[in-house]
Coordinates of C-alpha atoms in Angstrom, one line a residue:
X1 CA 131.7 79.4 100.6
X2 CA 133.3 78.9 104.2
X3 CA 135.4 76.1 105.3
X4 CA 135.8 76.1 109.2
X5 CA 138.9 73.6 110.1
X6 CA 141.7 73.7 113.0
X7 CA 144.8 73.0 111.2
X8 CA 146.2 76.0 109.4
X9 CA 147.3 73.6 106.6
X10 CA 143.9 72.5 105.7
X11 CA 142.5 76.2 105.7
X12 CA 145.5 77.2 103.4
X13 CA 144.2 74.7 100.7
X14 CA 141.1 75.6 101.0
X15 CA 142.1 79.4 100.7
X16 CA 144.0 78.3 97.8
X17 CA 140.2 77.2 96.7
X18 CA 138.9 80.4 96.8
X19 CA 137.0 79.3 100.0
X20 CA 136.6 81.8 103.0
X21 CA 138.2 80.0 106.2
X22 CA 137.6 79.8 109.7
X23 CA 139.8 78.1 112.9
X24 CA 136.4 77.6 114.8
X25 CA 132.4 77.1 114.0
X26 CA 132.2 80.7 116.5
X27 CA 134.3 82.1 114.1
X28 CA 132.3 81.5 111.4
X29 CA 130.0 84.7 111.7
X30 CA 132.9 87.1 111.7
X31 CA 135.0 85.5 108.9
X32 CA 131.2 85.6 106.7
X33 CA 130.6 89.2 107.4
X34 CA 133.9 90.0 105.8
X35 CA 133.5 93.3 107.3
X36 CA 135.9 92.8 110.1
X37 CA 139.4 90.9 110.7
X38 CA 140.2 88.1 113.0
X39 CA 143.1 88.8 115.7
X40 CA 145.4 86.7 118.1
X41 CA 144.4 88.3 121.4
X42 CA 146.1 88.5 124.6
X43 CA 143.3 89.5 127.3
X44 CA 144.9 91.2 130.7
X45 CA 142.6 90.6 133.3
X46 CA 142.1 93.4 136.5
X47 CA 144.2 91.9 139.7
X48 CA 140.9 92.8 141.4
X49 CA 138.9 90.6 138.8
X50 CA 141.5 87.8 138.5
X51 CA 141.2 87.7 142.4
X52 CA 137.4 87.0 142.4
X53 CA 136.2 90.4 143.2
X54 CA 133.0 92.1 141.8
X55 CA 132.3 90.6 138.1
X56 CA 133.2 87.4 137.1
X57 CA 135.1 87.5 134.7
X58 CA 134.9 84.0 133.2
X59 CA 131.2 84.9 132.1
X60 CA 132.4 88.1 131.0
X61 CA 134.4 86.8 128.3
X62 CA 131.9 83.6 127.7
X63 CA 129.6 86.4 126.4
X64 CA 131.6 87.3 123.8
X65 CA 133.1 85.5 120.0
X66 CA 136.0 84.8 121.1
X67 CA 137.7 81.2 121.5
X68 CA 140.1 80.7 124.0
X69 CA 143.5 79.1 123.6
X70 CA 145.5 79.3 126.2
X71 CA 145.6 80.6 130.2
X72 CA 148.7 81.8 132.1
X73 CA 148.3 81.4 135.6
X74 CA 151.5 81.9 137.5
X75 CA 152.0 80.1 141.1
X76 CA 153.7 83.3 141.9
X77 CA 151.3 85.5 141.2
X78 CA 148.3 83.6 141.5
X79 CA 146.1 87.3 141.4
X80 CA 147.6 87.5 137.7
X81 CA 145.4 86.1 134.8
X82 CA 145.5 86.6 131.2
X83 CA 143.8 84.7 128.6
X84 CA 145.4 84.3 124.7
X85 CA 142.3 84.1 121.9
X86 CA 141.2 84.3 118.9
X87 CA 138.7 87.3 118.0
X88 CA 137.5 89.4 115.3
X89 CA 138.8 93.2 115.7
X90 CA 134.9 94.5 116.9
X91 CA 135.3 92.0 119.9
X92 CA 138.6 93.4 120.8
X93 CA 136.9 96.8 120.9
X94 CA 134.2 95.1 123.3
X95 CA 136.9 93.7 126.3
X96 CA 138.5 97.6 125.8
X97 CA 135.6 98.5 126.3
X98 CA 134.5 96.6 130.1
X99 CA 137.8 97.0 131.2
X100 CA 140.2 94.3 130.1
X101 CA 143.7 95.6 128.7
X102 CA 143.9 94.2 125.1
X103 CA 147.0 93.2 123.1
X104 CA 146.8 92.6 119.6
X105 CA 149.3 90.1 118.5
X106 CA 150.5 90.1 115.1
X107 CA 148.9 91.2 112.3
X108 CA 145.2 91.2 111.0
X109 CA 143.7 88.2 109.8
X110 CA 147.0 86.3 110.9
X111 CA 144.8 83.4 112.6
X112 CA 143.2 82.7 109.5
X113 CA 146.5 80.8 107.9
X114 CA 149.1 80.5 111.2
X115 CA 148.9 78.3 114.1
X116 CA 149.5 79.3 117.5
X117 CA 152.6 77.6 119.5
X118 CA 153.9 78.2 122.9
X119 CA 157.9 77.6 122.8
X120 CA 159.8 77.5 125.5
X121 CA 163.6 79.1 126.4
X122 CA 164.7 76.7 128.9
X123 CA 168.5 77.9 128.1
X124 CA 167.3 82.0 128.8
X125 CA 165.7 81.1 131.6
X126 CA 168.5 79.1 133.6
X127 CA 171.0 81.9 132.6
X128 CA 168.5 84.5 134.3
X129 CA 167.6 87.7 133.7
X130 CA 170.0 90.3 131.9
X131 CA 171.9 87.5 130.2
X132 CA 171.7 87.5 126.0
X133 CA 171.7 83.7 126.0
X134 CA 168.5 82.6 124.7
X135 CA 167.6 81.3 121.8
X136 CA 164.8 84.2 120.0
X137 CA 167.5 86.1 118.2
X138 CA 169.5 82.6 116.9
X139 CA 166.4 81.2 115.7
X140 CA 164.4 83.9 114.6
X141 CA 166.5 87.2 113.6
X142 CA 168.1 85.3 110.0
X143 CA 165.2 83.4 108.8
X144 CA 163.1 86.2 108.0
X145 CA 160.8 85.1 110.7
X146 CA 161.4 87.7 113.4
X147 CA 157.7 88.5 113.0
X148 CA 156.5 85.2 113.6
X149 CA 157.1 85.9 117.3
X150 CA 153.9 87.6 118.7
X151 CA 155.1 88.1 122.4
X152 CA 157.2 87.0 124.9
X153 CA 156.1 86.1 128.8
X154 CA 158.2 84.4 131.7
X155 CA 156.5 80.9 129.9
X156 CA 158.2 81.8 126.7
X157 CA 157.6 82.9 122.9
X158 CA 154.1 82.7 121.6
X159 CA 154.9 82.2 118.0
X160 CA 152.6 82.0 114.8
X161 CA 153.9 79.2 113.0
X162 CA 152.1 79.0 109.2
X163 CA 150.9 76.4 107.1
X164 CA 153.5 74.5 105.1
X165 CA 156.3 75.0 108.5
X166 CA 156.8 73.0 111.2
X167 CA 157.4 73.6 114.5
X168 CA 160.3 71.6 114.6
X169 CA 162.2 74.6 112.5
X170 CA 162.2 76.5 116.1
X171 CA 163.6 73.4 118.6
X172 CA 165.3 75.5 120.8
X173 CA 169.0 75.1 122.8
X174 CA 168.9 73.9 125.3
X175 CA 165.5 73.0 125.6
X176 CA 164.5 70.9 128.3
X177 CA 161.7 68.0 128.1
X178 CA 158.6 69.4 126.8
X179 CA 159.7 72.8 124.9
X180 CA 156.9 73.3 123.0
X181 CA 152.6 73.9 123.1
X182 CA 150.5 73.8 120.1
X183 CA 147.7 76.2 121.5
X184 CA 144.3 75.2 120.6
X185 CA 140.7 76.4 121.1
X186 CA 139.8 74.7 124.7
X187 CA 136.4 76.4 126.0
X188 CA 136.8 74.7 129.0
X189 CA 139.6 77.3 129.9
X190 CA 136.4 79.9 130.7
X191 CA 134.7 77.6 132.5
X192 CA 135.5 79.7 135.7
X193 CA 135.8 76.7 138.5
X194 CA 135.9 78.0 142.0
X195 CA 139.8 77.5 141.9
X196 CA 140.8 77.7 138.3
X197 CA 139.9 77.6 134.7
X198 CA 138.5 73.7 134.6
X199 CA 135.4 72.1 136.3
X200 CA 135.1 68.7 136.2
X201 CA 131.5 67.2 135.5
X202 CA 129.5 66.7 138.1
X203 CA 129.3 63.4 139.7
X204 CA 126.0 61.6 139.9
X205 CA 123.8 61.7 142.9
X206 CA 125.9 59.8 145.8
X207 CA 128.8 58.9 143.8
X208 CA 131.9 59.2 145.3
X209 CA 134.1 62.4 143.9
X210 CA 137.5 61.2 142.4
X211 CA 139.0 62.8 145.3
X212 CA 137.4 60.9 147.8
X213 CA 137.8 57.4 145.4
X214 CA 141.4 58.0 146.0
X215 CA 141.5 58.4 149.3
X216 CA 140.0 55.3 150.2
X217 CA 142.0 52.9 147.6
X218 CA 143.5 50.5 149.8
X219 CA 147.4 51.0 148.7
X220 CA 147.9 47.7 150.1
X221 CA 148.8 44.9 147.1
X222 CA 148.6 40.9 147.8
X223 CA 151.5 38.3 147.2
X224 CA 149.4 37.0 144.1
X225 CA 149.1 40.4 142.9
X226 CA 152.8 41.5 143.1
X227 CA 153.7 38.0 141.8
X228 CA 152.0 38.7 138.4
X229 CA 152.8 42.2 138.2
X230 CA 156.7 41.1 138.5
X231 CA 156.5 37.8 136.1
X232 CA 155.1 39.8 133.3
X233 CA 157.3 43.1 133.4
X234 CA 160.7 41.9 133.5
X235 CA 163.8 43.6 132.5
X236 CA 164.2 41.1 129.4
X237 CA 160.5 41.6 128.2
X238 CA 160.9 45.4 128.3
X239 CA 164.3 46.0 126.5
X240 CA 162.9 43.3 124.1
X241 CA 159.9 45.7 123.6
X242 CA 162.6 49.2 123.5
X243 CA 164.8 47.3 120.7
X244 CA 161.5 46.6 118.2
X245 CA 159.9 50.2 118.7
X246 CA 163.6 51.8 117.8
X247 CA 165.1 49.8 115.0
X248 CA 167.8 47.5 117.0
X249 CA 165.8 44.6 115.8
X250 CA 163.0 44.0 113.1
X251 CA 159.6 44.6 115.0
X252 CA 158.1 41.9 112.8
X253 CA 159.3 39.6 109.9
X254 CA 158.2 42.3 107.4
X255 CA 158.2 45.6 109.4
X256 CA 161.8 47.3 111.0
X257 CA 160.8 50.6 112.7
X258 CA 163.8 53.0 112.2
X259 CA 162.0 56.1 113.5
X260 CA 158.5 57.0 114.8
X261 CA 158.6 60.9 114.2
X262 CA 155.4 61.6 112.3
X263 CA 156.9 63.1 109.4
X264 CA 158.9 59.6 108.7
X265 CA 156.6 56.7 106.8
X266 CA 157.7 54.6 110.0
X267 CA 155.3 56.5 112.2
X268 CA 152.2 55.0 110.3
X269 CA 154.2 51.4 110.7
X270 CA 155.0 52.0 114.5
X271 CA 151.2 52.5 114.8
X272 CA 150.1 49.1 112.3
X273 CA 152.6 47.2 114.5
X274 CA 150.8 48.4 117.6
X275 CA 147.7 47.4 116.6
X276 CA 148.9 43.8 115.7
X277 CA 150.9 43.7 118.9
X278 CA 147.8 44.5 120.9
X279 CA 145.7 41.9 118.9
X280 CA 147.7 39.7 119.8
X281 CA 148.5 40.2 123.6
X282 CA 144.6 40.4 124.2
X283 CA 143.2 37.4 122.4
X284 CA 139.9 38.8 122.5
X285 CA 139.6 40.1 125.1
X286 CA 141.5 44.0 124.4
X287 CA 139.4 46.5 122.4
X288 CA 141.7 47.9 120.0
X289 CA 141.1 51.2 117.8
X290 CA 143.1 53.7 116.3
X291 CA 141.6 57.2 117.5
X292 CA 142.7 59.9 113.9
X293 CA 143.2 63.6 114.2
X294 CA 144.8 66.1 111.4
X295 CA 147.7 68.0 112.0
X296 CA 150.2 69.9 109.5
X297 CA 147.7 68.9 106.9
X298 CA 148.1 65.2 108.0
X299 CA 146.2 62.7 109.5
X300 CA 147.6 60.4 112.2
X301 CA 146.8 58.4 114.5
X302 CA 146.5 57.8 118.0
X303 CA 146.4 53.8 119.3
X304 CA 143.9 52.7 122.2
X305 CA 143.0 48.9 124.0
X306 CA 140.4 48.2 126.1
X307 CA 140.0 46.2 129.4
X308 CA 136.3 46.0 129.7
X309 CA 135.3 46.3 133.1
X310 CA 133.4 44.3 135.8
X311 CA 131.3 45.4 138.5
X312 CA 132.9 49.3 139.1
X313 CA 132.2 52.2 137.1
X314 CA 135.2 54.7 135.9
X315 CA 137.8 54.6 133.5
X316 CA 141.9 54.2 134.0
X317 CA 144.1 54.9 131.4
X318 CA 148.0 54.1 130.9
X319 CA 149.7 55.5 128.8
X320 CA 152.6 57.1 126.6
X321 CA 153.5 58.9 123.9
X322 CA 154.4 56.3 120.6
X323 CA 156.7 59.6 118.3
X324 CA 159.8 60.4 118.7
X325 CA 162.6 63.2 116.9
X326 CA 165.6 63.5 116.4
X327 CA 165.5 67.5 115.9
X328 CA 168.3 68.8 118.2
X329 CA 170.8 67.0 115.6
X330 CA 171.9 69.8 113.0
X331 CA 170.5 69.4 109.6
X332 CA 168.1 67.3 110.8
X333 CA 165.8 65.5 108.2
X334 CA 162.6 64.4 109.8
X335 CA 161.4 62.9 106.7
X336 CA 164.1 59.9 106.6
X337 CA 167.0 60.3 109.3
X338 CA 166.2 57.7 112.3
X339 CA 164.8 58.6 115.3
X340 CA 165.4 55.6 117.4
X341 CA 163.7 57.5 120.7
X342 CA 164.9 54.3 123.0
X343 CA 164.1 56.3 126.4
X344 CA 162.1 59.5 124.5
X345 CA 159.6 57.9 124.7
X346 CA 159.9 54.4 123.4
X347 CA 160.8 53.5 127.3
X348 CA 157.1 54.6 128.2
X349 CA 156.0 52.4 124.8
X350 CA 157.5 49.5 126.3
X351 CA 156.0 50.2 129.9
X352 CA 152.8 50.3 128.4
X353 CA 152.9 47.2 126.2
X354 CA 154.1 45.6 129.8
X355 CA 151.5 46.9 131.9
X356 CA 149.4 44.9 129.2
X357 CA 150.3 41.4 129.6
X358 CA 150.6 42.2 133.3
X359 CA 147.1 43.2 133.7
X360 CA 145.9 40.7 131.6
X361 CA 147.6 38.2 133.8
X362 CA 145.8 39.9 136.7
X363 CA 142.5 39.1 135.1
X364 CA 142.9 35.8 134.8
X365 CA 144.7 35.1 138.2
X366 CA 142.6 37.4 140.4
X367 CA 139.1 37.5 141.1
X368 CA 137.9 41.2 142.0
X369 CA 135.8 43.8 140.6
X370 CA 137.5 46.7 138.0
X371 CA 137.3 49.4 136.2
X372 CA 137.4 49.9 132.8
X373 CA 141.5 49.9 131.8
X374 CA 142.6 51.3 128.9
X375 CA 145.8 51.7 127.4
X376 CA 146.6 54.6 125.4
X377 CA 149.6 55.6 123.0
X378 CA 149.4 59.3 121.9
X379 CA 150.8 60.6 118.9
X380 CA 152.7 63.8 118.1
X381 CA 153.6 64.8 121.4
X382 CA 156.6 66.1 120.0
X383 CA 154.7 68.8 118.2
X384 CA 153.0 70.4 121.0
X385 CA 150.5 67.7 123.3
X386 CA 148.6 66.9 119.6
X387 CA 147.4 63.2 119.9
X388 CA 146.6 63.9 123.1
X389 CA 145.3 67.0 123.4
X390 CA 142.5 65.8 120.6
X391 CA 141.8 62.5 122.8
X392 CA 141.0 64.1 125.7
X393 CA 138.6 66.3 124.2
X394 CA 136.8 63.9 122.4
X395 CA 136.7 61.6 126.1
X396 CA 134.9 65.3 127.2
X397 CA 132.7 65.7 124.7
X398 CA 131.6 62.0 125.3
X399 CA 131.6 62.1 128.6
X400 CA 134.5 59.5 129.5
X401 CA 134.5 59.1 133.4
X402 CA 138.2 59.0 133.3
X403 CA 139.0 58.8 137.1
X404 CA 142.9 58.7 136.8
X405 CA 145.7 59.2 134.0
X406 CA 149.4 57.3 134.6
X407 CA 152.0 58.6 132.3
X408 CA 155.0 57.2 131.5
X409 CA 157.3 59.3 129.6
X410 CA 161.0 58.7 128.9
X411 CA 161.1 56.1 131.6
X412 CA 164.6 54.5 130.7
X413 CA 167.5 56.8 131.5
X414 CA 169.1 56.6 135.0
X415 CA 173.0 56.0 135.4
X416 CA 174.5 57.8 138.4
X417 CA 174.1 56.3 141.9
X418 CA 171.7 57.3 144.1
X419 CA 168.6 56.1 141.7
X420 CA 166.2 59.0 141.5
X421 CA 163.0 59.2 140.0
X422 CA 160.0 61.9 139.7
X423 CA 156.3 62.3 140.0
X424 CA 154.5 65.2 138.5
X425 CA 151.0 66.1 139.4
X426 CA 151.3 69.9 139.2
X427 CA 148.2 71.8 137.4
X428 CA 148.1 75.4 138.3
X429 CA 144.9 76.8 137.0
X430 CA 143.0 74.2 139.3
X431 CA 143.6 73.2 142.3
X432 CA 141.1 70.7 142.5
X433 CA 142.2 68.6 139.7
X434 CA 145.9 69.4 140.9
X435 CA 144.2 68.0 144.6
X436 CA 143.2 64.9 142.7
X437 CA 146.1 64.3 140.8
X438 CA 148.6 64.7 143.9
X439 CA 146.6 62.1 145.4
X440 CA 147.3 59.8 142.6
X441 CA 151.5 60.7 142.6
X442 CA 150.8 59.1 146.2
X443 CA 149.3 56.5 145.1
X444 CA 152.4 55.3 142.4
X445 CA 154.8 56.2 145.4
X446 CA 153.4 53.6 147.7
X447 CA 152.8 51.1 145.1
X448 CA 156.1 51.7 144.3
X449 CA 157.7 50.8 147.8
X450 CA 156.4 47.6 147.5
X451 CA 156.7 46.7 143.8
X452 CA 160.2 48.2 143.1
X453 CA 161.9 48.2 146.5
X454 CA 165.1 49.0 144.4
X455 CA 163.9 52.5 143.6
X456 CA 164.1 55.5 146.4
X457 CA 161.0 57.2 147.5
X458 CA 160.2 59.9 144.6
X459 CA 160.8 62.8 143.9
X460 CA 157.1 64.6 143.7
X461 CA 156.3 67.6 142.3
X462 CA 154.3 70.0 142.9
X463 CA 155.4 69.7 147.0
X464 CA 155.1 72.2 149.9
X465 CA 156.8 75.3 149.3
X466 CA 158.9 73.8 146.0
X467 CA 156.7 76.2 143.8
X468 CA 155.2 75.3 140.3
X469 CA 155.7 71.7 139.0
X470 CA 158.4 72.1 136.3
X471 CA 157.1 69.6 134.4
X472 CA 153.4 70.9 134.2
X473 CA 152.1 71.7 130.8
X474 CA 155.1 69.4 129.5
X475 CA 153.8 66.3 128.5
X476 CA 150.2 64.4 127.6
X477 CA 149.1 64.1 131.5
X478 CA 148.5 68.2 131.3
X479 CA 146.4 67.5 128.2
X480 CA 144.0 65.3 130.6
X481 CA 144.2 67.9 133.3
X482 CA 142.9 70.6 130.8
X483 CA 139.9 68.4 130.7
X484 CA 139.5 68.6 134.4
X485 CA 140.9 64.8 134.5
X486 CA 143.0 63.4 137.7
X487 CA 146.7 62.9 136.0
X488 CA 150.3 62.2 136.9
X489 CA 153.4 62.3 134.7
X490 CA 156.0 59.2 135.9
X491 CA 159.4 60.0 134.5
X492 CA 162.9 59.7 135.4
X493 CA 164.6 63.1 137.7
X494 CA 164.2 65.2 134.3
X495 CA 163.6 68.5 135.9
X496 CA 165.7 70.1 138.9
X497 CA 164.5 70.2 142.4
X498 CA 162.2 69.6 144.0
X499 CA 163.4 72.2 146.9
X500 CA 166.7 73.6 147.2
X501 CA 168.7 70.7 148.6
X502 CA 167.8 68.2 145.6
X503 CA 170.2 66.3 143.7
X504 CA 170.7 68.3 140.4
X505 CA 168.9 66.8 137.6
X506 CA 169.9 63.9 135.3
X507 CA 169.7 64.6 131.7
X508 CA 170.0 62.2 128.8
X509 CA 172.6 64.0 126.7
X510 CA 171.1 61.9 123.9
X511 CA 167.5 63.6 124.5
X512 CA 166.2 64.4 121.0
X513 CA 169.0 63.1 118.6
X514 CA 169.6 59.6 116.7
X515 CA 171.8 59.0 119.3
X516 CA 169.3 57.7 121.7
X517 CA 169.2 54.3 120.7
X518 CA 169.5 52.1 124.5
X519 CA 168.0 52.4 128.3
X520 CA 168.7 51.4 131.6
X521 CA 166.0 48.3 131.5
X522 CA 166.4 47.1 135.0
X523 CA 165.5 51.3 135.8
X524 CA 162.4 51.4 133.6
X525 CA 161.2 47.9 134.4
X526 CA 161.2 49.5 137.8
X527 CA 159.0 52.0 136.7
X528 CA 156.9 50.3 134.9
X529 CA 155.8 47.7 137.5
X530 CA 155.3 50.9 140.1
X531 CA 152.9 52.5 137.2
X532 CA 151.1 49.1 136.3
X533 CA 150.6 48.4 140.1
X534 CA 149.2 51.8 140.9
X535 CA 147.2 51.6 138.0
X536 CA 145.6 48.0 138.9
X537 CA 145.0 49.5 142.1
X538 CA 143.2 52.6 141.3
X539 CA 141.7 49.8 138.9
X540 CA 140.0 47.6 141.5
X541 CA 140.1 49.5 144.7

C-alpha cells in the first residue's frame, strides 16, 4: 500500500505502518516500482539554455518525473539557472543524459522521510568571503547532523531536516528577517514565462492586465475617505490590538494569549480569538473561515474574512502573518516559553485587524464600486512561508483573481530620528509579476504621502541599479509572487540599502526573543493607515 503526503512527519507514520510513501502523486510510480530510489536533485542548467537559446528548457524538464522545489535565479547572473527536485535515480540518469549537470544531494531515498529547507547565513555573508564566521560548523558539526546539510550556494544551506525535528533547532546568528524556506513542490516553477519561472493566467478577452489596472488607479483619495481611514486606525486602537495578541492584557475574559508560536497551545487560541474578533467587527457582513494545512505532523490553521464585492471583479488581500518565536533565546522551549512577538509580527496582526473596521467604515460612508477585500492572517511563517505558501496555491488551483497582495510584517519598531520605512516588491525569477508588484510599492508610497504625512517617502526595493531586493523570498508576499500574484511586503527599514548612501538599517535587538513585548504605535498606526489606504484604493479604483 502507498501513502502519498507532503509532510515528512506524516510519511514517517505511515512508514512506521508498513506503508510505502511518497512526497508527490508523480512520485508515486517510482516509489511503487521499488526498483529505483528517489533523490534530492540539484539540476545545472547550460548558460546557453538558461539564456533562451536553442531548447527550452522548461519543457525539457516538464517531460520528465520530477517535481520541482525550488529555483535560484541570481540578479547577478541572470544567464545562471538551476533548479532543486525531487527525482527517482533513472530520471537523474535522463537530465545527464540531454545535457544538464546533475548533483545528487544526500543520500538515496533521503526525500522519502526529510524535508527540504533553505536556511540562510545572514552573519557569513556580511563578514564576506574568506571569513570563518558563519554559523554551518556551530550548528551543525556537534549534533551529529553535519550530513543533514546537502549543499551550500551564495542563498545559503539547503538542509534535510527529518521527521520528528524542527527547523527551529538550526535558527541561525545573526540571522536577519526571514532566515529560513521550507521548499515545497511548486510546478509552477517550470512554467517557463517569457521572463521567468511563473506565468500568470491569462486574462479574459478585453480585460484589463493587472499591470495596466494599476496604472490607471487614480492615487488620489477624498476628504471623506482619509477621514475614515484615520478615525478607525488610531494609535490607541492599534496598541490596544498589540497588547491582546502578546499577553500584556487578557485578549478576552476567558482567553490571555502568551505566545502564538505554533508549537505553544496559545497558537490554536490566537486563531479562536481571531475568528471571534472578526465575527464581531463584521456583523454580518465579513466571511470568516479558517483555511487548515499539516505541517510537522500538525494541523493548523490559517484565518481569512471576506468583503464581498460590488460591481468590480478581482480580489485584494491584506494581510500578515498571526505566529511568532522566540527561538534566538538560548534554551528556548517553544512548547511553553512566551513569545509575545509585539512588532514580529503581532504589529502586522494589529494593522490588519485595523484595516478591518476602517474598511468597513468605508463601506458604509462611501458609495463606489469594489472589489472583493479580503483579509488574511497566515500561519507559520516562522517555519519557512507554510500558511502561506499552502493558501496561495490553493487560490491557484481555484483560480482566485487575486489582483494585489499588501503585507504588513513587523510594522512596529522605529526609534531613531529620521523615520524610515521600506517597500519590497522584488521577485527575481519574473519580471513581470516583479513589474506588477513595483507598481503596487507605488501605489502604498503615494497613498502614504497623503495618509501618513509623518512618515518620509520609502525606502523601495527592488530600485534602479540597488540590485536584488533583500527582502525577496523573506516573507508571505514571495509566497503570492510564486503564484504569479502582484505583491508588496510593507515593513519597517529591516534590510540595508537601498543604494550605497542609505541610512544603515534599524534592527529590533529584540527580533525573535521573549523580549519583544512593545512597539512604536504612533509608527505602525502610520503604516497601517498607508497599507489600508492603498489597499481601498486598489479596492475601488
Amino acid at each position: 500500500m502507498l501513502f502519498v503526503g507532503e509532510d515528512a512527519t506524516e510519511r514517517s507514520f505511515a512508514r512506521l505502518a508498513g506503508f510505502l510513501v511518497a512526497p508527490h502523486p508523480s512520485l508515486a510510480s517510482a516509489v511503487l516500482d521499488q526498483a529505483t530510489t528517489l533523490h534530492y536533485l540539484r539540476i545545472h542548467v547550460p548558460e546557453a539554455a538558461a539564456e533562451g537559446n536553442g531548447t527550452d528548457w522548461h519543457s525539457l524538464l516538464r517531460e520528465q518525473t520530477l517535481v520541482p522545489l525550488y529555483r535560484s535565479v541570481r540578479r547577478e547572473a541572470p544567464s545562471s539557472a538551476e533548479v532543486y527536485a525531487v527525482a527517482d535515480v533513472a530520471t537523474a540518469l535522463k537530465l545527464d543524459d540531454l545535457g544538464f549537470a546533475v548533483d545528487r544531494l544526500g543520500v538515496e531515498d533521503e526525500p522519502l522521510t526529510t524535508d527540504l529547507y533553505l536556511l540562510r547565513d545572514d552573519r557569513q555573508n556580511d563578514s564576506g568571503f574568506g571569513s570563518p564566521n558563519g554559523n554551518a560548523f556551530d550548528r551543525f558539526a556537534d549534533n551529529g547532523s553535519a550530513h543533514r546539510v546537502l549543499a551550500s550556494s551564495p542563498e545559503g544551506l539547503f538542509v534535510a531536516i527529518p521527521a520528528g525535528r524542527s527547523v527551529e533547532s538550526y535558527h541561525f546568528d545573526g540571522a536577519l528577517h526571514g532566515h529560513n524556506l521550507k521548499l515545497q513542490a511548486t510546478p509552477a516553477l517550470l512554467n517557463g514565462a517569457a521572463n521567468g519561472v511563473t506565468r500568470t493566467a491569462a486574462a479574459p478577452p478585453g480585460a484589463p492586465r493587472e499591470q495596466d489596472m494599476l496604472d490607471a488607479v487614480d492615487t488620489q483619495l477624498t476628504a471623506t475617505e482619509r477621514n475614515l481611514i484615520t478615525d478607525n486606525i488610531t494609535t490607541a486602537q492599534m496598541n490596544g490590538e498589540v497588547e491582546r495578541y502578546t499577553g500584556a492584557r487578557p485578549a478576552s475574559e476567558t482567553v490571555t494569549i502568551r505566545s502564538r508560536h505554533i508549537h505553544h497551545p496559545d497558537n490554536a487560541a490566537a486563531v479562536r480569538t481571531l475568528v471571534a474578533d472578526l465575527i464581531s467587527a463584521g456583523s454580518g457582513l465579513l466571511t470568516v473561515r479558517t483555511h487548515s494545512f499539516v505541517h510537522e505532523g500538525r494541523s493548523y490553521d490559517n484565518v481569512e474574512a471576506t468583503l464581498p464585492g460590488s460591481g468590480l471583479d478581482g480580489v485584494v488581500l491584506v494581510s500578515a502573518h498571526m505566529d511568532s518565536t522566540g527561538a534566538r533565546q538560548p534554551g528556548y522551549r517553544s512548547q511553553v516559553d512566551p513569545a509575545p512577538g509585539a512588532d514580529d509580527d503581532g504589529s502586522g496582526v494589529a494593522g490588519v485587524l485595523c484595516a478591518v473596521r476602517a474598511m468597513l467604515a468605508l463601506r458604509a460612508g462611501v458609495d463606489s464600486p469594489r472589489r472583493e477585500i479580503r483579509f488574511v492572517f497566515f500561519n507559520a511563517e516562522e517555519h519557512g512561508l507554510v500558511g502561506s505558501f499552502y493558501y496561495a496555491r490553493d487560490q491557484k488551483q481555484l483560480g482566485t483573481d487575486i489582483v494585489a497582495v499588501l503585507q504588513m510584517d513587523m510594522i512596529g519598531y522605529d526609534v531613531q530620528q529620521p523615520r524610515a520605512f521600506e517597500l519590497h516588491a522584488g521577485f527575481t525569477p519574473d519580471t513581470t509579476v516583479e513589474a506588477r508588484s513595483v507598481k503596487l510599492a507605488e501605489l502604498i508610497a503615494a497613498a502614504a504621502s497623503q495618509i501618513s504625512p509623518n512618515l518620509p517617502a520609502p525606502q523601495m526595493y527592488p530600485g534602479s541599479g540597488n540590485g536584488r531586493d533583500p527582502a525577496e523570498e523573506r516573507s508571505d508576499h514571495y509566497t503570492l509572487q510564486l503564484h504569479g500574484y502582484t505583491a508588496c511586503l510593507v515593513s519597517e527599514d529591516l534590510f540595508p540599502g537601498p543604494g550605497p548612501l542609505a541610512p544603515d538599517m534599524e534592527r529590533n535587538p529584540n527580533y525573535h526573543l521573549p523580549a519583544d513585548r512593545t512597539i512604536n504605535a504612533d509608527y505602525a498606526t502610520d503604516l497601517a493607515r498607508a497599507t489600508t489606504a492603498a489597499a481601498w484604493l486598489t479596492a475601488t479604483r
